Amino acid sequence: MANITIYSGLGWCLSDLNVEPSVAVMSAMDCWTNCLADYAETVATDYYPDTSLCFCQDACSCLVESDDSELAVVAGFELPAGCSDSDDVDDADTLDPSLRLEADVGWCNSDLNMEPSVAVTSAQTCWTACQDEYDSVVAIDYYPSQDICYCQDSCPCLFEADDVELVVEADFTLPDLCSDEDDEGSGGNSNSSTNCEDNATWFAFGDPTLNCSWVAEDLDRCAEVANDDSWAYLACPETCDACVDECDDPFPDSATWHIKGAPEKDCAWVADYAERCRRLGDDGTWAWQACPFSCRTCEYSDGGCDDDDEWRSAESSDDDVEDCYWVAEAKGNRCKTLGADGFGRAFEACRRACHACKFRLTGTCEDSETFFKMGDSTRTCDAWVGEITALVSNRCAAKGNDNEWAYDECPLTCNTC
């Protein structure tokens, strides 16, 4: 067999072939081997480790942007340029020359630590919005996967994070990482209990006086977050009017709420990442108030939309537990995660976290007639997702043309009613 080179995060080839092999695969090399066995004309394969999806390609005229695929080609194969309609522009290339972008070095947290009132779509627009709205901004923390932006008026130390872009002036000297003594507070994000009592031990910014009573003085502080990622509205549910109540039936999230200047960033957008529950809406209400199901501040006590308390991801450990609450914090990409048994995916076990309970939420359970796998209109719920029984679980974790998950759009096929 020829030597094979595997590239991660470069993108994926799209060709006229673009089909899966006849058997399930578990690695990029496995994907290549089985594609070659089924299709002698294979020149490249696209493998997605999170979902074990594999696609065989007989050409590679350009690369479609993707950061979660593994591209396999024969060693020495000359990779093409990015596809013209999917070119990726690095945030660093769009910055004003007087600024510097540092990726994955951590994030600054200051007494300001506030979001701008307008939507942002890049590190540069985050910096500009913060400068326009607040005095003495010295740094911004921008999360590209979520389009979340925080304005900082100082940067005494850096909290570790690998998904943030930090922007400072070009000559700014970055501080050291924060020590344990710099920790902002204590507590937890879990809000699975119907108990409605403020956490007496929670505080922010390393100051025990900045507790739930401090939050009560200004309810905008319900959006504060401590260094252990515990949020004030969860730690102080009584103060912030965020007690876990019974969900209104069928679906309690507001149909009109969205953040200022971005109607497309609604409750469905909030649901993809729990961090977005701290966003302020155009109508002056917080996401956790307007989107109670998406933000887990309401629940169905009569079943049908429950999380499996025993489920853990294949990568979970005692020191780093990855359970259904972990899934809920980033529904946008964690619902496809394989379970510890190697088979059950998060959307099958974490129904509430993944909103994978279509009938309970809408009163109907029908596969969408318009869904198809992103990039291929022939791959519908009926003709592709449910075509091969052994691959249904994998294919239910595929993204569709409207950026929705197959398990959402094909509930009958994926058994998520």
Tab-separated table of C-alpha atoms in Angstrom:
chain	number	residue	atom	x	y	z
A	1	MET	CA	0.000	0.000	0.000
A	2	ALA	CA	1.211	3.536	-0.796
A	3	ASN	CA	2.303	5.803	2.027
A	4	ILE	CA	-0.626	7.885	3.253
A	5	THR	CA	-0.470	11.395	4.715
A	6	ILE	CA	-3.246	12.534	7.066
A	7	TYR	CA	-3.987	16.242	7.582
A	8	SER	CA	-6.143	17.504	10.454
A	9	GLY	CA	-8.216	20.668	10.233
A	10	LEU	CA	-7.164	21.680	6.692
A	11	GLY	CA	-10.556	21.055	5.156
A	12	TRP	CA	-12.183	18.330	3.078
A	13	CYS	CA	-12.177	17.372	-0.582
A	14	LEU	CA	-15.474	17.369	-2.423
A	15	SER	CA	-15.813	15.351	-5.632
A	16	ASP	CA	-18.490	13.803	-7.819
A	17	LEU	CA	-18.011	10.513	-5.920
A	18	ASN	CA	-18.436	11.762	-2.328
A	19	VAL	CA	-19.837	8.507	-0.916
A	20	GLU	CA	-19.345	6.483	2.262
A	21	PRO	CA	-17.710	3.038	2.261
A	22	SER	CA	-19.952	0.022	2.752
A	23	VAL	CA	-18.775	-0.637	6.327
A	24	ALA	CA	-18.411	1.486	9.469
A	25	VAL	CA	-14.919	2.854	10.134
A	26	MET	CA	-13.168	4.046	13.306
A	27	SER	CA	-10.113	5.988	12.082
A	28	ALA	CA	-8.806	8.060	9.177
A	29	MET	CA	-6.611	5.164	8.058
A	30	ASP	CA	-9.556	2.780	8.321
A	31	CYS	CA	-11.568	5.230	6.214
A	32	TRP	CA	-8.864	5.267	3.515
A	33	THR	CA	-8.489	1.485	3.429
A	34	ASN	CA	-12.204	0.809	3.067
A	35	CYS	CA	-12.768	3.545	0.510
A	36	LEU	CA	-9.959	2.146	-1.627
A	37	ALA	CA	-11.441	-1.337	-1.313
A	38	ASP	CA	-14.868	-0.126	-2.449
A	39	TYR	CA	-13.771	2.509	-4.965
A	40	ALA	CA	-10.483	1.973	-6.811
A	41	GLU	CA	-10.571	5.555	-8.094
A	42	THR	CA	-10.275	7.026	-4.558
A	43	VAL	CA	-7.677	9.812	-4.343
A	44	ALA	CA	-8.698	11.303	-0.971
A	45	THR	CA	-10.880	10.527	2.043
A	46	ASP	CA	-12.566	12.809	4.554
A	47	TYR	CA	-12.913	11.342	8.054
A	48	TYR	CA	-14.681	12.964	11.023
A	49	PRO	CA	-13.372	11.481	14.303
A	50	ASP	CA	-16.188	12.899	16.437
A	51	THR	CA	-18.853	11.112	14.406
A	52	SER	CA	-16.846	8.339	12.668
A	53	LEU	CA	-18.258	9.528	9.340
A	54	CYS	CA	-16.128	8.723	6.283
A	55	PHE	CA	-16.416	9.948	2.698
A	56	CYS	CA	-14.551	8.646	-0.344
A	57	GLN	CA	-13.483	11.155	-3.003
A	58	ASP	CA	-12.281	10.517	-6.580
A	59	ALA	CA	-10.958	14.057	-7.044
A	60	CYS	CA	-9.930	17.099	-5.015
A	61	SER	CA	-10.270	20.285	-7.030
A	62	CYS	CA	-10.364	22.481	-3.917
A	63	LEU	CA	-10.657	22.230	-0.123
A	64	VAL	CA	-13.895	23.061	1.687
A	65	GLU	CA	-13.264	24.716	5.053
A	66	SER	CA	-13.544	22.385	8.061
A	67	ASP	CA	-11.711	22.202	11.381
A	68	ASP	CA	-13.041	18.824	12.502
A	69	SER	CA	-12.104	16.596	9.543
A	70	GLU	CA	-9.055	14.445	8.855
A	71	LEU	CA	-8.037	14.444	5.197
A	72	ALA	CA	-6.097	11.441	3.911
A	73	VAL	CA	-4.191	11.452	0.603
A	74	VAL	CA	-1.266	9.586	-0.920
A	75	ALA	CA	2.052	11.006	0.319
A	76	GLY	CA	3.234	13.682	-2.081
A	77	PHE	CA	-0.281	14.564	-3.277
A	78	GLU	CA	-0.387	18.284	-4.017
A	79	LEU	CA	-3.209	19.804	-2.022
A	80	PRO	CA	-5.354	22.380	-3.838
A	81	ALA	CA	-6.281	25.817	-2.612
A	82	GLY	CA	-9.412	26.492	-0.604
A	83	CYS	CA	-12.697	26.584	-2.478
A	84	SER	CA	-13.597	30.086	-3.610
A	85	ASP	CA	-16.929	30.183	-1.795
A	86	SER	CA	-15.484	28.859	1.480
A	87	ASP	CA	-12.202	30.739	1.858
A	88	ASP	CA	-11.188	31.205	5.483
A	89	VAL	CA	-9.966	34.654	6.526
A	90	ASP	CA	-7.876	34.609	9.661
A	91	ASP	CA	-8.936	37.166	12.263
A	92	ALA	CA	-5.308	38.258	12.605
A	93	ASP	CA	-5.296	39.350	8.948
A	94	THR	CA	-8.220	41.735	9.503
A	95	LEU	CA	-6.785	43.540	12.537
A	96	ASP	CA	-5.699	47.144	12.609
A	97	PRO	CA	-1.853	47.203	12.387
A	98	SER	CA	-1.670	48.885	15.807
A	99	LEU	CA	-3.193	45.776	17.435
A	100	ARG	CA	-1.930	42.268	18.159
A	101	LEU	CA	-3.954	39.052	18.303
A	102	GLU	CA	-2.849	36.208	20.573
A	103	ALA	CA	-4.696	32.915	20.085
A	104	ASP	CA	-5.066	30.297	22.834
A	105	VAL	CA	-2.866	32.099	25.380
A	106	GLY	CA	-5.747	32.719	27.768
A	107	TRP	CA	-8.111	35.552	28.593
A	108	CYS	CA	-7.905	38.741	30.632
A	109	ASN	CA	-10.478	39.416	33.318
A	110	SER	CA	-10.885	42.832	34.872
A	111	ASP	CA	-13.385	44.733	36.974
A	112	LEU	CA	-15.082	45.748	33.713
A	113	ASN	CA	-15.492	42.286	32.093
A	114	MET	CA	-18.576	43.362	30.109
A	115	GLU	CA	-19.946	42.548	26.677
A	116	PRO	CA	-20.660	45.337	24.200
A	117	SER	CA	-24.310	46.027	23.435
A	118	VAL	CA	-23.942	45.200	19.731
A	119	ALA	CA	-23.302	41.892	17.978
A	120	VAL	CA	-19.748	41.157	16.856
A	121	THR	CA	-18.397	38.724	14.280
A	122	SER	CA	-14.617	38.985	14.605
A	123	ALA	CA	-11.835	39.984	16.978
A	124	GLN	CA	-11.593	43.361	15.223
A	125	THR	CA	-15.304	44.147	15.548
A	126	CYS	CA	-15.101	43.053	19.191
A	127	TRP	CA	-12.247	45.521	19.822
A	128	THR	CA	-14.032	48.342	17.967
A	129	ALA	CA	-17.316	47.783	19.816
A	130	CYS	CA	-15.561	47.758	23.199
A	131	GLN	CA	-13.618	50.927	22.393
A	132	ASP	CA	-16.814	52.674	21.309
A	133	GLU	CA	-18.725	51.705	24.431
A	134	TYR	CA	-16.236	51.733	27.323
A	135	ASP	CA	-13.387	53.964	28.466
A	136	SER	CA	-9.837	52.690	29.001
A	137	VAL	CA	-10.211	49.311	27.254
A	138	VAL	CA	-6.812	47.605	27.160
A	139	ALA	CA	-7.812	44.111	25.996
A	140	ILE	CA	-10.692	42.114	24.567
A	141	ASP	CA	-11.485	38.404	24.841
A	142	TYR	CA	-13.200	37.084	21.703
A	143	TYR	CA	-14.588	33.559	21.313
A	144	PRO	CA	-14.853	32.900	17.546
A	145	SER	CA	-16.883	29.697	17.836
A	146	GLN	CA	-19.610	31.585	19.703
A	147	ASP	CA	-19.154	35.223	18.570
A	148	ILE	CA	-18.929	36.269	22.215
A	149	CYS	CA	-16.885	39.321	23.177
A	150	TYR	CA	-15.735	40.693	26.540
A	151	CYS	CA	-14.241	44.143	27.113
A	152	GLN	CA	-11.466	44.475	29.727
A	153	ASP	CA	-10.007	47.655	31.259
A	154	SER	CA	-6.984	45.867	32.760
A	155	CYS	CA	-5.172	42.565	32.477
A	156	PRO	CA	-3.420	41.643	35.745
A	157	CYS	CA	-3.055	37.981	34.743
A	158	LEU	CA	-4.291	35.452	32.173
A	159	PHE	CA	-6.790	32.703	32.856
A	160	GLU	CA	-6.117	29.584	30.792
A	161	ALA	CA	-8.345	28.919	27.780
A	162	ASP	CA	-7.749	27.326	24.392
A	163	ASP	CA	-10.716	28.727	22.456
A	164	VAL	CA	-10.239	32.470	22.854
A	165	GLU	CA	-8.604	35.217	20.815
A	166	LEU	CA	-7.010	37.920	22.961
A	167	VAL	CA	-6.465	41.325	21.329
A	168	VAL	CA	-4.231	44.001	22.826
A	169	GLU	CA	-2.240	46.910	21.469
A	170	ALA	CA	0.850	45.822	19.548
A	171	ASP	CA	3.322	46.889	22.255
A	172	PHE	CA	1.298	45.540	25.197
A	173	THR	CA	3.241	43.167	27.459
A	174	LEU	CA	1.203	40.111	28.340
A	175	PRO	CA	1.069	39.153	32.035
A	176	ASP	CA	1.729	35.714	33.500
A	177	LEU	CA	-0.963	33.107	34.003
A	178	CYS	CA	-3.184	33.615	37.035
A	179	SER	CA	-2.362	31.631	40.155
A	180	ASP	CA	-4.804	29.821	42.422
A	181	GLU	CA	-4.970	32.946	44.567
A	182	ASP	CA	-6.381	34.830	41.582
A	183	ASP	CA	-9.364	32.485	41.330
A	184	GLU	CA	-12.600	34.462	41.028
A	185	GLY	CA	-14.882	32.378	43.135
A	186	SER	CA	-16.277	29.006	43.909
A	187	GLY	CA	-19.355	27.056	43.062
A	188	GLY	CA	-20.612	25.098	40.086
A	189	ASN	CA	-22.634	25.456	36.934
A	190	SER	CA	-24.984	22.604	37.670
A	191	ASN	CA	-28.579	23.733	37.775
A	192	SER	CA	-30.242	20.358	37.654
A	193	SER	CA	-31.944	20.690	41.023
A	194	THR	CA	-35.327	22.294	41.481
A	195	ASN	CA	-34.071	23.770	44.743
A	196	CYS	CA	-34.200	27.565	44.650
A	197	GLU	CA	-31.689	28.858	47.151
A	198	ASP	CA	-28.761	31.183	46.593
A	199	ASN	CA	-25.363	29.550	47.016
A	200	ALA	CA	-23.934	30.996	50.242
A	201	THR	CA	-20.348	30.175	49.210
A	202	TRP	CA	-20.335	31.723	45.721
A	203	PHE	CA	-18.443	34.940	45.044
A	204	ALA	CA	-16.814	36.709	42.102
A	205	PHE	CA	-13.435	38.244	41.301
A	206	GLY	CA	-11.699	36.622	44.263
A	207	ASP	CA	-13.581	38.853	46.697
A	208	PRO	CA	-15.881	37.083	49.228
A	209	THR	CA	-17.908	40.286	49.614
A	210	LEU	CA	-18.984	40.045	45.959
A	211	ASN	CA	-21.579	37.388	46.686
A	212	CYS	CA	-25.263	36.938	45.893
A	213	SER	CA	-26.139	39.942	48.062
A	214	TRP	CA	-23.799	42.014	45.901
A	215	VAL	CA	-25.526	40.636	42.802
A	216	ALA	CA	-28.896	41.682	44.242
A	217	GLU	CA	-27.761	45.323	44.288
A	218	ASP	CA	-27.578	45.350	40.486
A	219	LEU	CA	-29.285	42.495	38.641
A	220	ASP	CA	-27.081	43.058	35.601
A	221	ARG	CA	-24.489	41.290	37.771
A	222	CYS	CA	-26.462	38.073	37.255
A	223	ALA	CA	-24.373	37.773	34.083
A	224	GLU	CA	-21.075	37.680	35.969
A	225	VAL	CA	-18.968	34.529	35.833
A	226	ALA	CA	-16.424	33.260	38.327
A	227	ASN	CA	-13.091	31.745	37.318
A	228	ASP	CA	-14.387	28.213	37.901
A	229	ASP	CA	-17.013	29.009	35.242
A	230	SER	CA	-19.866	29.248	37.754
A	231	TRP	CA	-22.352	31.906	36.675
A	232	ALA	CA	-24.133	34.255	39.019
A	233	TYR	CA	-27.620	33.535	37.690
A	234	LEU	CA	-27.117	29.828	38.410
A	235	ALA	CA	-25.383	30.343	41.748
A	236	CYS	CA	-27.930	32.934	42.867
A	237	PRO	CA	-31.190	31.648	41.325
A	238	GLU	CA	-33.478	33.256	43.900
A	239	THR	CA	-31.840	36.653	43.474
A	240	CYS	CA	-31.748	36.441	39.673
A	241	ASP	CA	-35.212	34.921	39.260
A	242	ALA	CA	-33.635	31.865	37.616
A	243	CYS	CA	-35.160	29.109	39.736
A	244	VAL	CA	-35.738	25.845	37.913
A	245	ASP	CA	-39.487	25.602	37.310
A	246	GLU	CA	-41.730	23.311	35.303
A	247	CYS	CA	-41.499	24.142	31.583
A	248	ASP	CA	-44.561	25.588	29.934
A	249	ASP	CA	-45.907	23.181	27.346
A	250	PRO	CA	-45.069	22.562	24.598
A	251	PHE	CA	-42.018	24.821	24.192
A	252	PRO	CA	-41.302	27.666	26.595
A	253	ASP	CA	-38.538	29.547	24.776
A	254	SER	CA	-39.491	32.940	23.349
A	255	ALA	CA	-40.120	33.004	19.606
A	256	THR	CA	-39.213	36.695	19.370
A	257	TRP	CA	-36.142	37.105	21.618
A	258	HIS	CA	-32.782	37.877	20.002
A	259	ILE	CA	-29.686	39.863	20.834
A	260	LYS	CA	-29.454	43.480	19.740
A	261	GLY	CA	-28.753	43.943	16.059
A	262	ALA	CA	-28.846	40.227	15.213
A	263	PRO	CA	-32.349	38.726	14.752
A	264	GLU	CA	-30.807	35.409	13.711
A	265	LYS	CA	-29.201	35.038	17.158
A	266	ASP	CA	-32.295	33.804	18.934
A	267	CYS	CA	-33.063	31.131	21.527
A	268	ALA	CA	-32.087	28.362	19.098
A	269	TRP	CA	-28.689	30.045	18.723
A	270	VAL	CA	-28.398	30.380	22.501
A	271	ALA	CA	-29.059	26.645	22.906
A	272	ASP	CA	-25.840	25.696	21.106
A	273	TYR	CA	-23.580	27.069	23.865
A	274	ALA	CA	-24.537	27.595	27.511
A	275	GLU	CA	-22.240	30.632	27.657
A	276	ARG	CA	-24.766	32.425	25.450
A	277	CYS	CA	-27.360	32.304	28.225
A	278	ARG	CA	-25.590	35.355	29.633
A	279	ARG	CA	-26.422	37.459	26.563
A	280	LEU	CA	-28.742	40.454	26.836
A	281	GLY	CA	-31.649	40.584	24.408
A	282	ASP	CA	-32.836	43.460	22.259
A	283	ASP	CA	-35.894	43.712	24.524
A	284	GLY	CA	-33.779	44.107	27.666
A	285	THR	CA	-34.282	40.588	28.985
A	286	TRP	CA	-31.506	38.084	29.525
A	287	ALA	CA	-31.318	34.879	27.521
A	288	TRP	CA	-31.750	32.732	30.620
A	289	GLN	CA	-35.064	34.492	31.241
A	290	ALA	CA	-36.369	34.392	27.667
A	291	CYS	CA	-35.013	30.951	26.754
A	292	PRO	CA	-35.636	28.828	29.869
A	293	PHE	CA	-35.490	25.438	28.179
A	294	SER	CA	-32.369	26.280	26.183
A	295	CYS	CA	-30.717	27.606	29.331
A	296	ARG	CA	-31.942	24.760	31.559
A	297	THR	CA	-33.882	27.016	33.918
A	298	CYS	CA	-36.970	24.900	33.371
A	299	GLU	CA	-37.523	21.167	33.061
A	300	TYR	CA	-40.156	18.538	32.310
A	301	SER	CA	-40.779	16.540	35.465
A	302	ASP	CA	-43.086	14.040	33.765
A	303	GLY	CA	-40.308	12.529	31.634
A	304	GLY	CA	-39.881	12.246	27.895
A	305	CYS	CA	-37.072	14.767	27.771
A	306	ASP	CA	-34.597	13.620	30.393
A	307	ASP	CA	-30.834	13.243	30.601
A	308	ASP	CA	-29.245	9.932	31.528
A	309	ASP	CA	-27.397	10.621	34.790
A	310	GLU	CA	-25.094	7.671	34.129
A	311	TRP	CA	-23.919	8.670	30.648
A	312	ARG	CA	-20.267	9.667	30.235
A	313	SER	CA	-18.260	10.423	27.111
A	314	ALA	CA	-15.533	8.086	25.913
A	315	GLU	CA	-12.961	10.672	27.087
A	316	SER	CA	-14.492	11.282	30.528
A	317	SER	CA	-12.356	10.801	33.626
A	318	ASP	CA	-12.664	11.286	37.380
A	319	ASP	CA	-10.694	14.532	37.081
A	320	ASP	CA	-12.543	15.801	34.023
A	321	VAL	CA	-16.113	14.504	34.005
A	322	GLU	CA	-17.878	14.742	30.658
A	323	ASP	CA	-21.552	14.032	31.357
A	324	CYS	CA	-24.840	15.349	30.027
A	325	TYR	CA	-24.371	18.682	31.771
A	326	TRP	CA	-20.989	18.975	30.031
A	327	VAL	CA	-22.823	18.275	26.766
A	328	ALA	CA	-25.377	21.019	27.503
A	329	GLU	CA	-22.625	23.593	27.890
A	330	ALA	CA	-21.804	23.230	24.193
A	331	LYS	CA	-24.768	21.562	22.527
A	332	GLY	CA	-23.512	22.992	19.248
A	333	ASN	CA	-20.744	20.409	18.978
A	334	ARG	CA	-20.946	17.943	21.890
A	335	CYS	CA	-24.239	16.180	21.122
A	336	LYS	CA	-22.445	14.048	18.543
A	337	THR	CA	-19.926	12.807	21.152
A	338	LEU	CA	-19.515	9.051	21.533
A	339	GLY	CA	-20.315	7.536	24.899
A	340	ALA	CA	-17.945	5.519	27.066
A	341	ASP	CA	-19.325	2.289	25.647
A	342	GLY	CA	-18.188	3.360	22.200
A	343	PHE	CA	-21.684	3.250	20.734
A	344	GLY	CA	-24.295	5.490	22.364
A	345	ARG	CA	-23.919	9.112	21.320
A	346	ALA	CA	-24.748	12.080	23.518
A	347	PHE	CA	-27.923	12.994	21.620
A	348	GLU	CA	-29.302	9.518	22.400
A	349	ALA	CA	-28.614	9.709	26.154
A	350	CYS	CA	-28.760	13.447	26.879
A	351	ARG	CA	-32.214	14.226	25.507
A	352	ARG	CA	-32.701	17.405	27.513
A	353	ALA	CA	-29.190	18.702	26.905
A	354	CYS	CA	-29.469	18.138	23.157
A	355	HIS	CA	-33.172	19.023	22.786
A	356	ALA	CA	-33.484	15.552	21.272
A	357	CYS	CA	-37.112	15.089	22.252
A	358	LYS	CA	-39.017	16.463	19.294
A	359	PHE	CA	-42.490	15.199	20.170
A	360	ARG	CA	-42.261	16.429	23.787
A	361	LEU	CA	-41.332	19.906	22.568
A	362	THR	CA	-43.546	20.311	19.520
A	363	GLY	CA	-46.330	17.757	19.822
A	364	THR	CA	-45.407	16.219	16.460
A	365	CYS	CA	-42.849	13.669	15.358
A	366	GLU	CA	-42.180	13.730	11.639
A	367	ASP	CA	-38.991	13.626	9.609
A	368	SER	CA	-38.326	16.854	7.756
A	369	GLU	CA	-39.059	16.702	4.021
A	370	THR	CA	-36.518	19.450	3.339
A	371	PHE	CA	-33.520	18.174	5.324
A	372	PHE	CA	-30.444	16.972	3.476
A	373	LYS	CA	-26.812	16.521	4.474
A	374	MET	CA	-24.783	19.657	3.994
A	375	GLY	CA	-23.351	19.688	0.477
A	376	ASP	CA	-25.479	16.885	-0.983
A	377	SER	CA	-29.211	17.327	-1.617
A	378	THR	CA	-29.675	13.597	-2.294
A	379	ARG	CA	-28.834	12.670	1.294
A	380	THR	CA	-32.183	13.087	3.010
A	381	CYS	CA	-33.668	11.584	6.173
A	382	ASP	CA	-35.228	8.713	4.271
A	383	ALA	CA	-32.733	8.139	1.457
A	384	TRP	CA	-29.519	8.476	3.444
A	385	VAL	CA	-29.791	8.854	7.243
A	386	GLY	CA	-31.921	5.737	7.604
A	387	GLU	CA	-30.560	3.854	4.601
A	388	ILE	CA	-28.106	1.531	6.426
A	389	THR	CA	-29.149	0.424	9.920
A	390	ALA	CA	-25.568	0.042	11.175
A	391	LEU	CA	-24.783	3.664	10.222
A	392	VAL	CA	-27.935	5.406	11.465
A	393	SER	CA	-26.376	6.589	14.744
A	394	ASN	CA	-23.378	8.034	12.879
A	395	ARG	CA	-25.490	9.714	10.233
A	396	CYS	CA	-27.870	11.206	12.790
A	397	ALA	CA	-24.831	13.188	14.000
A	398	ALA	CA	-24.372	14.842	10.587
A	399	LYS	CA	-25.047	18.524	9.921
A	400	GLY	CA	-27.727	19.500	7.438
A	401	ASN	CA	-28.112	22.177	4.794
A	402	ASP	CA	-29.716	24.581	7.267
A	403	ASN	CA	-26.981	23.917	9.849
A	404	GLU	CA	-29.355	21.755	11.901
A	405	TRP	CA	-28.426	18.295	13.136
A	406	ALA	CA	-29.939	15.233	11.496
A	407	TYR	CA	-31.128	13.975	14.909
A	408	ASP	CA	-33.215	17.168	15.178
A	409	GLU	CA	-34.595	17.100	11.654
A	410	CYS	CA	-35.088	13.328	11.305
A	411	PRO	CA	-36.601	12.381	14.699
A	412	LEU	CA	-38.466	9.332	13.420
A	413	THR	CA	-35.380	7.907	11.754
A	414	CYS	CA	-33.071	8.845	14.631
A	415	ASN	CA	-35.498	7.799	17.375
A	416	THR	CA	-35.434	11.214	19.026
A	417	CYS	CA	-39.179	11.707	19.335
